[in-house]
GROMACS .gro file of C-alpha atoms in nm:
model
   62
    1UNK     CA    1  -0.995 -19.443   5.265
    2UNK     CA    2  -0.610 -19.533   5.298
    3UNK     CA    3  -0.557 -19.876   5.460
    4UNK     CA    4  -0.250 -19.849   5.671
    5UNK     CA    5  -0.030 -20.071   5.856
    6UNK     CA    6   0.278 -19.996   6.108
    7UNK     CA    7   0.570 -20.182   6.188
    8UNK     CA    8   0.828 -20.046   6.469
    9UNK     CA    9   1.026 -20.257   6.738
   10UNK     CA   10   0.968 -19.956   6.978
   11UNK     CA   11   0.638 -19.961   7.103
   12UNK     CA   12   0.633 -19.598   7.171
   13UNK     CA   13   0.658 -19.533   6.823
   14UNK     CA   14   0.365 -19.768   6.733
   15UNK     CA   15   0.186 -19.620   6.998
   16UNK     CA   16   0.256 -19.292   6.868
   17UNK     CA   17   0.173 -19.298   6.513
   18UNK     CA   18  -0.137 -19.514   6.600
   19UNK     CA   19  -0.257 -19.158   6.810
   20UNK     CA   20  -0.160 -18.941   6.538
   21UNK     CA   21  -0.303 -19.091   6.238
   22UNK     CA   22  -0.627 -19.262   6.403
   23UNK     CA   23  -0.770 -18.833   6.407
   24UNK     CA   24  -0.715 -18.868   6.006
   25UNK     CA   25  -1.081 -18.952   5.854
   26UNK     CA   26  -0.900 -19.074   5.496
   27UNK     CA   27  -0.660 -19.295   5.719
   28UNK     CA   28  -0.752 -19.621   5.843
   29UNK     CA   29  -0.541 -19.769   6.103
   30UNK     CA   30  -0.529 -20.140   6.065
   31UNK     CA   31  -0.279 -20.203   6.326
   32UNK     CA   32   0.093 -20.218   6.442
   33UNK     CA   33   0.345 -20.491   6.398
   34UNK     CA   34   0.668 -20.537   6.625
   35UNK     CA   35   0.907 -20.663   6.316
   36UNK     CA   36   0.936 -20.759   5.978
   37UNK     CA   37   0.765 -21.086   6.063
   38UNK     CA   38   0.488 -21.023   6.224
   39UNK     CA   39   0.421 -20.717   5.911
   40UNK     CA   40   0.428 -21.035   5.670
   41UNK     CA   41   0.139 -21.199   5.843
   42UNK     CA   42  -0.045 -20.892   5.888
   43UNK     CA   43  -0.031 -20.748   5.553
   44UNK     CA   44  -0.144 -21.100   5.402
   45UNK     CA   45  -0.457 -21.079   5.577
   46UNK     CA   46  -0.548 -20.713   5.621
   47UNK     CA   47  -0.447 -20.593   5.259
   48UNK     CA   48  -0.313 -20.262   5.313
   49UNK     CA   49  -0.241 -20.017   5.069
   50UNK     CA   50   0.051 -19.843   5.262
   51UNK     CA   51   0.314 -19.977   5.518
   52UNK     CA   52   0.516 -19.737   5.693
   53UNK     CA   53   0.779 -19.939   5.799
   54UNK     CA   54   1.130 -19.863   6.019
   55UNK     CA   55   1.415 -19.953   5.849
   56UNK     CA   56   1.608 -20.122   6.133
   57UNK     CA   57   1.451 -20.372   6.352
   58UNK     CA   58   1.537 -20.713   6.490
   59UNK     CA   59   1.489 -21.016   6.318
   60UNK     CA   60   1.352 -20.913   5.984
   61UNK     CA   61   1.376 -20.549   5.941
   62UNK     CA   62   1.155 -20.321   5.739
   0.00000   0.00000   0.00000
């Protein structure tokens, strides 16, 4: 099973890839982060082994 985090400012692309990859059965979703920030403090506790990050977003990016 693939841990996975998600970190977008645009909540319709959270929203998205949360709806796409939650049919995978190796995938599992461990949530969606609004910026770089907020990614930090989720991947310290949740231990993912991929982020799929964007590249531009405000504060810290990706």
């Amino acid at each position: 099973m693939i841990r996975l985090l998600v970190a977008d400012d645009q909540r319709l692309a959270r929203e998205g890839l949360r709806q796409m990859l939650s049919h995978e059965p190796d995938i599992a979703f461990l949530g969606a982060a609004r910026d770089g920030a907020e990614l930090v403090d989720m991947a310290r506790g949740q231990r993912p082994d991929v982020i799929l990050t964007d590249i531009r977003m405000p504060g810290m990016d990706g």
